[in-house]
Amino acid sequence: MRWKARGVPAVCLSVFLAGVFSVRIRAQRASQAKISRLDRERAELMLHNIHETVRKNYYDPDFHGINIEAKYQQYEDLISRASTLSDAMDDISGYLESLNDSHTYFVPPNGVQRFRYGFQMRMIGEHCLVTQIRAGTAAAWKLHLGDEIAAVDGRAISRQTFPSVEQYLKTLTAGKELEFSIRNAESGARGEVELDESAGRGRAAELGADSVSSGSRSMADPQLAMSDLLQERWMDFGKSVLVWKLPWFGIGPADSDSMMRKAKKDSTLVLDLRGNPGGPIENLAYIIGWFFNHDVTIATPVGRRRMKPVVAKAHRGAFEGKLIVLVDSASASAAELFARVMQIEHRGIVVGDRTAGAVMESRLFFFHFGIAPVIHYQATITRADLIMSDGRSLEGLGVIPDVLVNPTASDLSAGRDPVLARAAQLAGLSVSAEEAEEFSPFQRIPLQ
């Protein structure tokens, strides 16, 4: 059994617990300078521009009952008292986070310092676990796979707060000494461990010339996370089972058709959407059309104006075999819609963890000001909630799998994949969790 792959554009959306061994990570970073008058004025202008965009474009004109003008004044006041540029950027982010909307968030200029801490973490069940560690870093000396992270800088981590904590950690800390509250996976011990070296290379926080923002939320460690998103991959698993790792719904009709023609030769397709952050809804609709001999309504957008339901048109010669869909807490947006459609239509079995609950339709707004330097930044604003055919929204709820399976801390440490193993069992194969990890669709690039 050998994986085959083709390259696809990589995306980075985001989505990283409970008692508790406190680790203070001291990175050797540029000292945090006091915010300049000019940068404060720039931050105030950013907040103003984003506020006006939210006021005119947010899908709910009542803003979930929030007094949006009072909220703007609150964060404008916070920026006026911010001591550092990082704090000011955090305040802008906080303004958008007050709407408690997964698809409404701030993308700061690239000039704002970003750090890599040498590890990646993810929600597994109700706990945030360390899932990957970069060799040769301070994190490799002090952390272990399966360590539970409860808080960052006093910000408690839960499924609800995970995206905002991750955003804070990777784009808004700018030289702060952070404290990670964790519980050791091996001993369960509590205590303090200081990490004396940086796991990444940071830059001083400043709004410099031609600062261009990235267009997406950052992952816990971009290089670690992106390595799993580089390629769409597939493998014949047994004699009649095809496993297809779809990293995001960015593939077009030609690639979808090619993959589904392969799947039609097998009796079972295992579609692995773990870590899939979503993608264009038209691509989602096209792929869903391969699993039905009739048109299927995916969802109806609900916003300030009337919008048509999103419908998947059936393809001639649709795949009629057994479908098993793998998801986890990082499966978001279009990936969640796919899984839930298969449940509603009784078309497939969903296996894994509860999904992210980040399902809205949004638009990315680009901003810039200045001449020399030109400052670029972005904000993603929700334009519609998506109501499924069962009358419910997945936002904040996610998809609950038909078969709940999660790796344990010991699975992470030992390199086992019980989720893929369970899917293989449902497909009629006998595969251990160790063998499943060996044939995993993830191919992580060795990191220096």
mmCIF file with all atom_site columns, C-alpha atoms in Angstrom, residues 60 121 184 262 291 294 346:
data_model
loop_
_atom_site.group_PDB
_atom_site.id
_atom_site.type_symbol
_atom_site.label_atom_id
_atom_site.label_alt_id
_atom_site.label_comp_id
_atom_site.label_asym_id
_atom_site.label_entity_id
_atom_site.label_seq_id
_atom_site.pdbx_PDB_ins_code
_atom_site.Cartn_x
_atom_site.Cartn_y
_atom_site.Cartn_z
_atom_site.occupancy
_atom_site.B_iso_or_equiv
_atom_site.pdbx_formal_charge
_atom_site.auth_seq_id
_atom_site.auth_comp_id
_atom_site.auth_asym_id
_atom_site.auth_atom_id
_atom_site.pdbx_PDB_model_num
ATOM 1 C CA . ASP A 1 60  ? -27.076 40.351 11.500 1.00 0.00 ? 60  ASP A CA 1
ATOM 2 C CA . MET A 1 121 ? -1.707  21.713 19.685 1.00 0.00 ? 121 MET A CA 1
ATOM 3 C CA . ASN A 1 184 ? 2.235   16.588 31.902 1.00 0.00 ? 184 ASN A CA 1
ATOM 4 C CA . LYS A 1 262 ? -10.861 6.103  -8.812 1.00 0.00 ? 262 LYS A CA 1
ATOM 5 C CA . PHE A 1 291 ? -22.641 10.895 -3.824 1.00 0.00 ? 291 PHE A CA 1
ATOM 6 C CA . HIS A 1 294 ? -30.723 13.402 -6.960 1.00 0.00 ? 294 HIS A CA 1
ATOM 7 C CA . HIS A 1 346 ? -28.314 8.863  5.658  1.00 0.00 ? 346 HIS A CA 1
#
